[in-house]
């Protein structure tokens, strides 16, 4: 809600924005304990306070490629020459610190999980599910909420495992920066800069780690995005802490002062971001489900352009094949204003509403509203007011015709991925509203859906994928 300026009052946004990167941080002792458990053999006793004095002059620095109970560093001094205990940011699950590696002198960002946060998150989620199960037993109107919570429970387990996040980081870097399919960087990426706002420039250094793995379910055929995604540091990855390259001079995407001072083209910047999320969702099938301003930064390139910086890949949604095809069909049908095709796509997706049997067009109208063009906060609120006034008139007309439904219009069934995908769309809408950027959202999504289907068809004809494309 902190990112939905089109829905929430400014005071609410200010209060909730703290959750993005300004939460209370762990103490120095807690940070040291987590880092030692993550990176050191056993549990070393030398902390950063004993830094230079703790390592004999000329001692060889260890550079193991993996961290486990048998391998790793003896002390934190072996790993870091410098470590700033004042966090750059602190959110609900972890905090991030600036540090310098002892072996290479490279400046890095170290993400450290809060002590005890796993138990808090999992316990709260289990309690919420039990309460909702009881409510659903009393009233089936709660079935939709129960579906969302159970799907979210699975995602939280992934978010609480940084090894999983680093896997996401590597696979997404491969898909967006390295030409896809396992990061085969020798294959020339296909530029789609003119048609869909993604360029072939790739990462800042034009390369991707040699160890990058392809994402599960990726169908990217070689598109590269002009974005910056941090590179994880090999040998410093564990469940509760990991290190990645430090991105210098990056600013929050909604930092109006910096955007104005440097005369950043907000529309172009947001267009890039929306295109990248559309590409990730509908082509690569690996989309970051948490694009709030704390995870979205930008930096100025030497040529004066604003380049998006994409952080925090702990929550990545991957769709089942039938869901992916249904979402593609849905956005294309909405863009074409094809009521019949949109209704079928919603059914294929597994979405059902209490009024679908007698008025399926109302669900299509609802999704058309969700995927409408972005705009300012004032425009968004005006459009929402008009939409719900229309809904009120529909209800009054139903009453005149003798149609009465207990509880009114409600969702009966939704797929597990539904709320996560809608969350992404909502956060992107909120970001555009904050920066007062108008974009043809559904046209952007539909363009990527068509490209993805065309890629699938071409690959199918060449014998590449395991399942036929949507267009065959």
Short mmCIF file of C-alpha atoms in Angstrom, two decimals:
data_model
loop_
_atom_site.label_atom_id
_atom_site.label_comp_id
_atom_site.label_asym_id
_atom_site.label_seq_id
_atom_site.Cartn_x
_atom_site.Cartn_y
_atom_site.Cartn_z
CA UNK A 1 0.00 0.00 0.00
CA UNK A 2 2.99 2.34 0.51
CA UNK A 3 3.50 2.28 -3.25
CA UNK A 4 -0.13 2.88 -4.20
CA UNK A 5 -0.35 6.67 -4.30
CA UNK A 6 -3.35 6.22 -6.59
CA UNK A 7 -5.28 4.53 -3.77
CA UNK A 8 -3.97 5.52 -0.34
CA UNK A 9 -3.89 8.93 1.39
CA UNK A 10 -0.46 10.67 1.55
CA UNK A 11 -0.19 10.27 5.34
CA UNK A 12 -0.72 6.52 5.03
CA UNK A 13 1.98 6.34 2.39
CA UNK A 14 4.44 8.22 4.57
CA UNK A 15 3.79 5.90 7.51
CA UNK A 16 3.92 2.69 5.45
CA UNK A 17 7.00 3.75 3.45
CA UNK A 18 9.08 2.99 6.55
CA UNK A 19 8.50 -0.70 5.81
CA UNK A 20 10.37 -0.36 2.51
CA UNK A 21 13.85 0.42 3.86
CA UNK A 22 13.72 2.23 7.21
CA UNK A 23 12.84 -0.49 9.72
CA UNK A 24 14.81 -0.99 12.99
CA UNK A 25 18.14 -2.72 12.36
CA UNK A 26 19.96 -5.49 14.22
CA UNK A 27 22.74 -4.68 16.65
CA UNK A 28 26.42 -5.03 15.80
CA UNK A 29 26.66 -8.22 17.85
CA UNK A 30 23.67 -9.73 16.07
CA UNK A 31 25.09 -8.84 12.65
CA UNK A 32 28.46 -10.40 13.52
CA UNK A 33 26.74 -13.55 14.78
CA UNK A 34 24.71 -13.93 11.58
CA UNK A 35 27.74 -13.32 9.34
CA UNK A 36 29.92 -15.81 11.24
CA UNK A 37 27.23 -18.47 11.02
CA UNK A 38 26.85 -17.74 7.31
CA UNK A 39 30.44 -17.46 6.12
CA UNK A 40 32.90 -18.77 8.72
CA UNK A 41 34.02 -22.28 9.63
CA UNK A 42 32.37 -23.11 12.92
CA UNK A 43 31.74 -19.82 14.74
CA UNK A 44 34.85 -17.67 14.76
CA UNK A 45 35.53 -15.28 17.62
CA UNK A 46 37.25 -12.48 15.73
CA UNK A 47 34.87 -9.63 14.96
CA UNK A 48 35.29 -6.50 12.88
CA UNK A 49 36.40 -4.59 15.96
CA UNK A 50 39.64 -6.61 15.82
CA UNK A 51 40.04 -6.00 12.08
CA UNK A 52 43.62 -5.22 11.02
CA UNK A 53 45.09 -6.24 14.36
CA UNK A 54 43.43 -9.62 14.11
CA UNK A 55 45.23 -10.69 10.93
CA UNK A 56 49.02 -11.17 10.96
CA UNK A 57 50.83 -9.10 8.36
CA UNK A 58 51.15 -10.90 5.06
CA UNK A 59 48.72 -13.71 5.99
CA UNK A 60 47.16 -15.43 2.96
CA UNK A 61 43.48 -14.56 2.55
CA UNK A 62 41.21 -17.53 1.97
CA UNK A 63 39.05 -17.48 -1.17
CA UNK A 64 36.95 -20.64 -1.02
CA UNK A 65 34.27 -20.82 -3.75
CA UNK A 66 31.53 -22.08 -1.43
CA UNK A 67 30.50 -21.80 2.19
CA UNK A 68 29.57 -24.81 4.32
CA UNK A 69 30.39 -26.36 7.68
CA UNK A 70 33.56 -27.87 6.19
CA UNK A 71 34.75 -24.91 4.09
CA UNK A 72 34.69 -21.15 4.38
CA UNK A 73 36.65 -18.43 6.11
CA UNK A 74 38.11 -18.61 9.60
CA UNK A 75 37.04 -15.14 10.70
CA UNK A 76 35.19 -12.13 9.35
CA UNK A 77 38.53 -10.34 9.08
CA UNK A 78 39.47 -12.80 6.34
CA UNK A 79 36.44 -11.67 4.36
CA UNK A 80 36.07 -7.92 4.88
CA UNK A 81 38.65 -5.14 5.09
CA UNK A 82 35.84 -2.73 5.89
CA UNK A 83 32.27 -3.21 7.05
CA UNK A 84 29.85 -0.37 7.77
CA UNK A 85 27.50 -1.42 10.56
CA UNK A 86 25.13 1.44 9.78
CA UNK A 87 22.76 -0.16 7.26
CA UNK A 88 22.07 1.42 3.89
CA UNK A 89 18.53 0.11 4.23
CA UNK A 90 16.61 -2.07 6.64
CA UNK A 91 13.31 -3.71 5.66
CA UNK A 92 11.07 -6.34 7.24
CA UNK A 93 13.24 -9.38 6.47
CA UNK A 94 16.79 -8.08 6.14
CA UNK A 95 19.14 -5.12 6.20
CA UNK A 96 21.88 -4.18 3.73
CA UNK A 97 25.39 -3.00 4.60
CA UNK A 98 28.26 -1.51 2.63
CA UNK A 99 31.56 -3.40 2.88
CA UNK A 100 34.90 -3.98 1.12
CA UNK A 101 36.32 -7.42 0.41
CA UNK A 102 39.74 -8.24 1.84
CA UNK A 103 40.80 -10.41 -1.10
CA UNK A 104 39.86 -8.23 -4.07
CA UNK A 105 39.22 -4.82 -2.45
CA UNK A 106 35.88 -4.78 -4.29
CA UNK A 107 33.13 -2.71 -2.71
CA UNK A 108 30.07 -4.87 -2.03
CA UNK A 109 26.62 -4.76 -0.50
CA UNK A 110 25.95 -7.41 2.14
CA UNK A 111 22.36 -8.47 2.79
CA UNK A 112 21.90 -9.80 6.32
CA UNK A 113 18.69 -11.41 7.57
CA UNK A 114 17.27 -10.10 10.84
CA UNK A 115 17.84 -12.48 13.75
CA UNK A 116 14.73 -14.53 14.53
CA UNK A 117 12.65 -13.11 11.66
CA UNK A 118 11.96 -16.56 10.16
CA UNK A 119 10.07 -17.76 13.21
CA UNK A 120 8.05 -14.53 13.38
CA UNK A 121 7.03 -14.62 9.71
CA UNK A 122 6.17 -18.33 9.57
CA UNK A 123 4.30 -18.30 12.88
CA UNK A 124 2.24 -15.26 11.90
CA UNK A 125 1.41 -16.82 8.54
CA UNK A 126 0.35 -20.14 10.10
CA UNK A 127 -1.92 -18.31 12.51
CA UNK A 128 -3.44 -16.21 9.73
CA UNK A 129 -4.16 -19.36 7.70
CA UNK A 130 -5.80 -21.11 10.65
CA UNK A 131 -8.01 -18.11 11.36
CA UNK A 132 -9.00 -17.84 7.69
CA UNK A 133 -9.68 -21.58 7.46
CA UNK A 134 -12.11 -21.23 10.34
CA UNK A 135 -13.74 -18.18 8.71
CA UNK A 136 -14.03 -20.08 5.40
CA UNK A 137 -15.68 -22.99 7.22
CA UNK A 138 -18.28 -20.56 8.54
CA UNK A 139 -18.58 -18.56 5.30
CA UNK A 140 -17.21 -19.62 1.91
CA UNK A 141 -16.69 -15.97 0.99
CA UNK A 142 -13.29 -16.38 2.68
CA UNK A 143 -12.13 -19.11 0.27
CA UNK A 144 -10.45 -16.55 -1.97
CA UNK A 145 -8.47 -15.09 0.91
CA UNK A 146 -7.47 -18.60 1.99
CA UNK A 147 -6.13 -19.32 -1.52
CA UNK A 148 -4.04 -16.14 -1.39
CA UNK A 149 -2.61 -16.88 2.06
CA UNK A 150 -1.64 -20.47 1.21
CA UNK A 151 0.08 -19.31 -1.98
CA UNK A 152 1.82 -16.55 -0.06
CA UNK A 153 2.99 -19.04 2.58
CA UNK A 154 4.99 -20.89 -0.09
CA UNK A 155 6.53 -17.66 -1.34
CA UNK A 156 7.52 -16.55 2.17
CA UNK A 157 9.56 -19.74 2.63
CA UNK A 158 11.49 -18.82 -0.51
CA UNK A 159 11.94 -15.21 0.63
CA UNK A 160 13.48 -16.47 3.87
CA UNK A 161 16.19 -18.36 1.98
CA UNK A 162 18.86 -16.17 0.39
CA UNK A 163 20.31 -19.13 -1.51
CA UNK A 164 17.03 -19.16 -3.40
CA UNK A 165 17.23 -15.39 -3.91
CA UNK A 166 20.73 -15.66 -5.36
CA UNK A 167 19.54 -18.38 -7.73
CA UNK A 168 16.82 -15.97 -8.87
CA UNK A 169 19.38 -13.19 -9.19
CA UNK A 170 21.61 -15.30 -11.43
CA UNK A 171 18.82 -16.59 -13.62
CA UNK A 172 17.21 -13.15 -14.03
CA UNK A 173 20.58 -11.62 -14.91
CA UNK A 174 20.95 -14.34 -17.52
CA UNK A 175 17.51 -13.68 -18.96
CA UNK A 176 17.61 -9.88 -18.95
CA UNK A 177 21.31 -9.18 -19.50
CA UNK A 178 22.79 -12.25 -21.10
CA UNK A 179 20.46 -13.25 -23.89
CA UNK A 180 18.45 -15.84 -21.89
CA UNK A 181 18.61 -19.65 -21.91
CA UNK A 182 21.28 -20.03 -19.28
CA UNK A 183 23.10 -16.80 -20.05
CA UNK A 184 24.62 -17.80 -23.39
CA UNK A 185 26.33 -14.48 -23.86
CA UNK A 186 27.93 -15.41 -27.17
CA UNK A 187 24.56 -15.41 -28.93
CA UNK A 188 23.69 -11.96 -30.21
CA UNK A 189 20.75 -10.48 -28.31
CA UNK A 190 17.83 -9.21 -30.33
CA UNK A 191 17.23 -5.50 -29.81
CA UNK A 192 13.63 -4.49 -29.28
CA UNK A 193 14.41 -0.93 -28.31
CA UNK A 194 12.20 0.72 -30.91
CA UNK A 195 9.12 -1.43 -30.59
CA UNK A 196 8.99 -2.25 -26.89
CA UNK A 197 11.50 0.00 -25.14
CA UNK A 198 14.15 -2.57 -24.25
CA UNK A 199 17.65 -2.18 -25.62
CA UNK A 200 20.58 -4.44 -26.34
CA UNK A 201 23.07 -2.56 -24.20
CA UNK A 202 22.85 -5.13 -21.39
CA UNK A 203 24.63 -4.58 -18.10
CA UNK A 204 27.03 -1.75 -17.45
CA UNK A 205 30.04 -3.93 -18.18
CA UNK A 206 28.24 -5.78 -20.96
CA UNK A 207 28.78 -9.15 -19.36
CA UNK A 208 27.21 -11.76 -17.11
CA UNK A 209 28.85 -14.21 -14.70
CA UNK A 210 30.13 -17.34 -16.35
CA UNK A 211 28.28 -19.35 -13.70
CA UNK A 212 24.86 -17.88 -14.43
CA UNK A 213 22.06 -20.43 -14.60
CA UNK A 214 18.92 -20.15 -16.72
CA UNK A 215 15.62 -19.51 -15.01
CA UNK A 216 13.01 -22.21 -14.63
CA UNK A 217 10.50 -21.98 -17.42
CA UNK A 218 12.32 -19.23 -19.28
CA UNK A 219 11.33 -18.82 -22.90
CA UNK A 220 13.50 -15.78 -23.63
CA UNK A 221 15.03 -16.07 -27.10
CA UNK A 222 17.66 -13.35 -26.75
CA UNK A 223 16.13 -10.04 -25.63
CA UNK A 224 18.34 -7.86 -23.45
CA UNK A 225 17.22 -5.04 -21.24
CA UNK A 226 19.03 -1.80 -20.50
CA UNK A 227 18.89 -2.25 -16.72
CA UNK A 228 21.37 -2.77 -13.91
CA UNK A 229 21.05 -5.88 -11.71
CA UNK A 230 23.68 -6.53 -9.00
CA UNK A 231 26.04 -9.48 -9.49
CA UNK A 232 26.21 -11.91 -6.53
CA UNK A 233 29.68 -12.57 -5.11
CA UNK A 234 30.75 -16.20 -5.48
CA UNK A 235 31.73 -17.85 -2.20
CA UNK A 236 29.68 -15.43 -0.08
CA UNK A 237 26.21 -16.90 -0.36
CA UNK A 238 24.27 -18.59 2.43
CA UNK A 239 20.69 -18.96 3.63
CA UNK A 240 20.80 -15.90 5.91
CA UNK A 241 23.38 -13.62 4.30
CA UNK A 242 24.98 -12.97 0.93
CA UNK A 243 27.14 -10.38 -0.80
CA UNK A 244 26.62 -8.68 -4.15
CA UNK A 245 28.28 -5.91 -6.10
CA UNK A 246 27.61 -2.44 -4.72
CA UNK A 247 25.79 -0.14 -7.15
CA UNK A 248 27.14 3.38 -6.66
CA UNK A 249 25.22 6.62 -7.02
CA UNK A 250 21.79 4.99 -7.26
CA UNK A 251 18.64 6.78 -6.13
CA UNK A 252 15.13 5.68 -5.23
CA UNK A 253 12.86 5.70 -8.24
CA UNK A 254 10.49 8.17 -6.56
CA UNK A 255 13.17 10.64 -5.44
CA UNK A 256 11.54 13.72 -6.96
CA UNK A 257 14.39 16.04 -5.98
CA UNK A 258 17.02 14.03 -7.88
CA UNK A 259 14.69 13.39 -10.82
CA UNK A 260 14.01 17.13 -11.13
CA UNK A 261 17.59 18.28 -10.51
CA UNK A 262 18.99 16.03 -13.24
CA UNK A 263 16.04 16.62 -15.58
CA UNK A 264 15.34 12.91 -15.85
CA UNK A 265 12.73 11.93 -18.43
CA UNK A 266 10.31 10.24 -16.04
CA UNK A 267 8.14 8.84 -18.79
CA UNK A 268 11.07 7.18 -20.52
CA UNK A 269 12.36 5.78 -17.21
CA UNK A 270 8.97 4.33 -16.25
CA UNK A 271 8.41 3.05 -19.78
CA UNK A 272 11.65 1.05 -19.48
CA UNK A 273 10.58 -0.40 -16.15
CA UNK A 274 7.10 -1.40 -17.31
CA UNK A 275 8.57 -3.01 -20.44
CA UNK A 276 11.06 -5.00 -18.35
CA UNK A 277 8.32 -6.27 -16.04
CA UNK A 278 6.14 -7.18 -19.03
CA UNK A 279 9.07 -9.02 -20.63
CA UNK A 280 9.83 -10.82 -17.36
CA UNK A 281 6.21 -11.88 -16.80
CA UNK A 282 5.05 -12.81 -20.29
CA UNK A 283 8.25 -13.97 -21.97
CA UNK A 284 10.85 -14.97 -19.36
CA UNK A 285 8.26 -16.29 -16.87
CA UNK A 286 10.19 -15.00 -13.85
CA UNK A 287 8.79 -11.73 -12.53
CA UNK A 288 9.75 -9.83 -9.38
CA UNK A 289 6.51 -9.63 -7.41
CA UNK A 290 7.68 -6.78 -5.18
CA UNK A 291 8.44 -3.70 -7.36
CA UNK A 292 8.01 -1.06 -4.68
CA UNK A 293 10.22 2.09 -4.53
CA UNK A 294 12.55 0.46 -1.99
CA UNK A 295 13.52 -2.19 -4.57
CA UNK A 296 13.53 0.08 -7.62
CA UNK A 297 16.35 2.57 -8.04
CA UNK A 298 17.91 4.40 -10.95
CA UNK A 299 21.34 5.76 -11.74
CA UNK A 300 22.66 8.21 -14.31
CA UNK A 301 24.84 6.73 -17.05
CA UNK A 302 27.83 8.65 -18.49
CA UNK A 303 25.68 9.77 -21.43
CA UNK A 304 23.18 11.34 -19.02
CA UNK A 305 20.46 8.69 -19.35
CA UNK A 306 18.60 7.24 -16.35
CA UNK A 307 19.12 3.48 -16.06
CA UNK A 308 16.81 1.39 -13.82
CA UNK A 309 18.50 -0.55 -11.01
CA UNK A 310 16.53 -3.65 -9.98
CA UNK A 311 17.05 -5.01 -6.45
CA UNK A 312 15.66 -7.73 -4.18
CA UNK A 313 14.87 -10.92 -6.09
CA UNK A 314 13.65 -13.00 -3.16
CA UNK A 315 10.04 -12.95 -4.34
CA UNK A 316 9.95 -14.12 -7.95
CA UNK A 317 6.73 -15.55 -9.40
CA UNK A 318 6.91 -18.31 -12.01
CA UNK A 319 3.69 -19.41 -13.67
CA UNK A 320 2.43 -22.80 -14.72
CA UNK A 321 2.43 -23.16 -18.50
CA UNK A 322 -1.37 -22.94 -18.81
CA UNK A 323 -1.41 -19.83 -16.59
CA UNK A 324 1.29 -18.13 -18.66
CA UNK A 325 -0.66 -18.73 -21.88
CA UNK A 326 -3.90 -17.55 -20.25
CA UNK A 327 -2.35 -14.27 -19.05
CA UNK A 328 -0.93 -13.67 -22.52
CA UNK A 329 -4.34 -14.33 -24.10
CA UNK A 330 -6.05 -12.09 -21.56
CA UNK A 331 -3.90 -9.00 -22.15
CA UNK A 332 -4.11 -9.44 -25.93
CA UNK A 333 -7.90 -9.77 -25.77
CA UNK A 334 -8.21 -6.69 -23.55
CA UNK A 335 -6.00 -4.70 -25.92
CA UNK A 336 -8.16 -5.81 -28.86
CA UNK A 337 -11.37 -5.18 -26.87
CA UNK A 338 -12.41 -8.75 -27.65
CA UNK A 339 -15.06 -9.60 -25.04
CA UNK A 340 -15.41 -13.25 -26.08
CA UNK A 341 -11.65 -13.95 -26.04
CA UNK A 342 -11.18 -12.12 -22.73
CA UNK A 343 -14.00 -14.13 -21.11
CA UNK A 344 -12.44 -17.38 -22.32
CA UNK A 345 -8.99 -16.32 -21.08
CA UNK A 346 -10.34 -15.61 -17.59
CA UNK A 347 -11.98 -19.01 -17.55
CA UNK A 348 -8.76 -20.69 -18.73
CA UNK A 349 -6.90 -18.82 -16.02
CA UNK A 350 -9.19 -20.25 -13.35
CA UNK A 351 -10.91 -16.99 -12.42
CA UNK A 352 -14.60 -17.17 -11.47
CA UNK A 353 -17.01 -14.56 -10.19
CA UNK A 354 -20.50 -14.96 -8.75
CA UNK A 355 -21.96 -13.04 -11.71
CA UNK A 356 -20.02 -14.72 -14.53
CA UNK A 357 -22.88 -17.03 -15.52
CA UNK A 358 -25.32 -14.19 -16.21
CA UNK A 359 -23.02 -11.20 -16.86
CA UNK A 360 -19.49 -12.29 -17.88
CA UNK A 361 -18.85 -8.91 -19.48
CA UNK A 362 -18.61 -7.37 -16.00
CA UNK A 363 -15.46 -9.34 -15.21
CA UNK A 364 -13.96 -8.15 -18.49
CA UNK A 365 -14.89 -4.57 -17.57
CA UNK A 366 -13.19 -5.04 -14.20
CA UNK A 367 -9.94 -6.24 -15.77
CA UNK A 368 -10.08 -3.52 -18.41
CA UNK A 369 -10.21 -1.05 -15.52
CA UNK A 370 -7.22 -2.69 -13.78
CA UNK A 371 -5.12 -2.65 -16.96
CA UNK A 372 -6.17 0.81 -18.19
CA UNK A 373 -3.63 3.49 -19.11
CA UNK A 374 -1.63 4.91 -16.21
CA UNK A 375 -1.85 8.54 -15.17
CA UNK A 376 -1.60 11.00 -12.31
CA UNK A 377 -3.02 10.42 -8.84
CA UNK A 378 -5.92 12.75 -9.59
CA UNK A 379 -6.70 10.95 -12.85
CA UNK A 380 -6.49 7.52 -11.22
CA UNK A 381 -8.87 8.49 -8.42
CA UNK A 382 -11.30 10.10 -10.87
CA UNK A 383 -11.35 6.96 -13.05
CA UNK A 384 -11.82 4.68 -10.05
CA UNK A 385 -14.71 6.82 -8.80
CA UNK A 386 -16.39 6.65 -12.21
CA UNK A 387 -15.89 2.88 -12.41
CA UNK A 388 -17.48 2.21 -9.03
CA UNK A 389 -20.34 4.57 -9.80
CA UNK A 390 -20.96 2.41 -12.88
CA UNK A 391 -20.92 -0.68 -10.68
CA UNK A 392 -23.45 0.95 -8.36
CA UNK A 393 -25.77 1.64 -11.31
CA UNK A 394 -25.45 -1.98 -12.45
CA UNK A 395 -26.47 -3.14 -8.99
CA UNK A 396 -29.48 -0.80 -8.98
CA UNK A 397 -30.53 -2.07 -12.40
CA UNK A 398 -30.22 -5.67 -11.18
CA UNK A 399 -32.53 -4.81 -8.29
CA UNK A 400 -35.08 -3.31 -10.69
CA UNK A 401 -35.03 -6.57 -12.65
CA UNK A 402 -35.55 -8.58 -9.47
CA UNK A 403 -31.99 -9.93 -9.32
CA UNK A 404 -30.82 -10.09 -5.72
CA UNK A 405 -27.55 -11.69 -4.64
CA UNK A 406 -26.52 -12.25 -1.05
CA UNK A 407 -23.29 -10.38 -0.45
CA UNK A 408 -23.26 -8.90 -3.95
CA UNK A 409 -20.58 -9.48 -6.56
CA UNK A 410 -17.67 -11.62 -5.27
CA UNK A 411 -14.79 -13.73 -6.57
CA UNK A 412 -15.53 -17.46 -6.30
CA UNK A 413 -12.25 -18.87 -7.54
CA UNK A 414 -8.80 -17.48 -8.34
CA UNK A 415 -5.49 -19.12 -9.34
CA UNK A 416 -2.59 -19.07 -6.87
CA UNK A 417 -0.70 -16.58 -9.00
CA UNK A 418 -3.58 -14.14 -9.38
CA UNK A 419 -2.97 -11.80 -6.45
CA UNK A 420 0.79 -11.72 -7.08
CA UNK A 421 0.37 -10.71 -10.73
CA UNK A 422 -2.29 -8.14 -9.81
CA UNK A 423 0.02 -6.84 -7.07
CA UNK A 424 2.74 -6.23 -9.67
CA UNK A 425 0.32 -4.39 -11.95
CA UNK A 426 -0.95 -2.35 -9.01
CA UNK A 427 2.52 -1.33 -7.83
CA UNK A 428 3.54 -0.31 -11.34
CA UNK A 429 0.33 1.73 -11.62
CA UNK A 430 1.06 3.36 -8.27
CA UNK A 431 4.59 4.26 -9.32
CA UNK A 432 3.34 5.85 -12.54
CA UNK A 433 0.76 7.79 -10.53
CA UNK A 434 3.40 9.07 -8.10
CA UNK A 435 5.57 10.36 -10.96
CA UNK A 436 2.51 11.47 -12.99
CA UNK A 437 3.45 9.37 -16.00
CA UNK A 438 0.92 8.34 -18.64
CA UNK A 439 1.63 4.98 -20.31
CA UNK A 440 -0.53 2.65 -22.44
CA UNK A 441 -0.22 -0.23 -19.97
CA UNK A 442 -2.35 -2.81 -21.76
CA UNK A 443 -0.70 -2.07 -25.12
CA UNK A 444 2.75 -2.63 -23.59
CA UNK A 445 1.66 -5.92 -22.02
CA UNK A 446 -0.05 -7.08 -25.20
CA UNK A 447 3.03 -6.29 -27.32
CA UNK A 448 5.14 -8.59 -25.13
CA UNK A 449 2.47 -11.30 -25.16
CA UNK A 450 2.45 -11.26 -28.96
CA UNK A 451 6.26 -11.35 -29.13
CA UNK A 452 6.35 -14.24 -26.66
CA UNK A 453 3.79 -16.24 -28.65
CA UNK A 454 5.70 -15.55 -31.87
CA UNK A 455 8.91 -16.73 -30.18
CA UNK A 456 7.16 -19.86 -28.96
CA UNK A 457 5.85 -20.65 -32.42
CA UNK A 458 9.26 -20.16 -34.03
CA UNK A 459 10.94 -22.29 -31.36
CA UNK A 460 8.29 -24.99 -31.65
CA UNK A 461 8.84 -25.23 -35.39
CA UNK A 462 12.56 -25.64 -34.77
CA UNK A 463 11.91 -28.34 -32.14
CA UNK A 464 13.10 -26.30 -29.14
CA UNK A 465 10.31 -26.29 -26.49
CA UNK A 466 8.61 -29.27 -24.83
CA UNK A 467 5.07 -27.96 -25.32
CA UNK A 468 3.35 -26.32 -28.32
CA UNK A 469 3.01 -22.53 -28.45
CA UNK A 470 -0.24 -20.69 -27.84
CA UNK A 471 -0.70 -19.87 -31.50
CA UNK A 472 -0.71 -23.47 -32.75
#
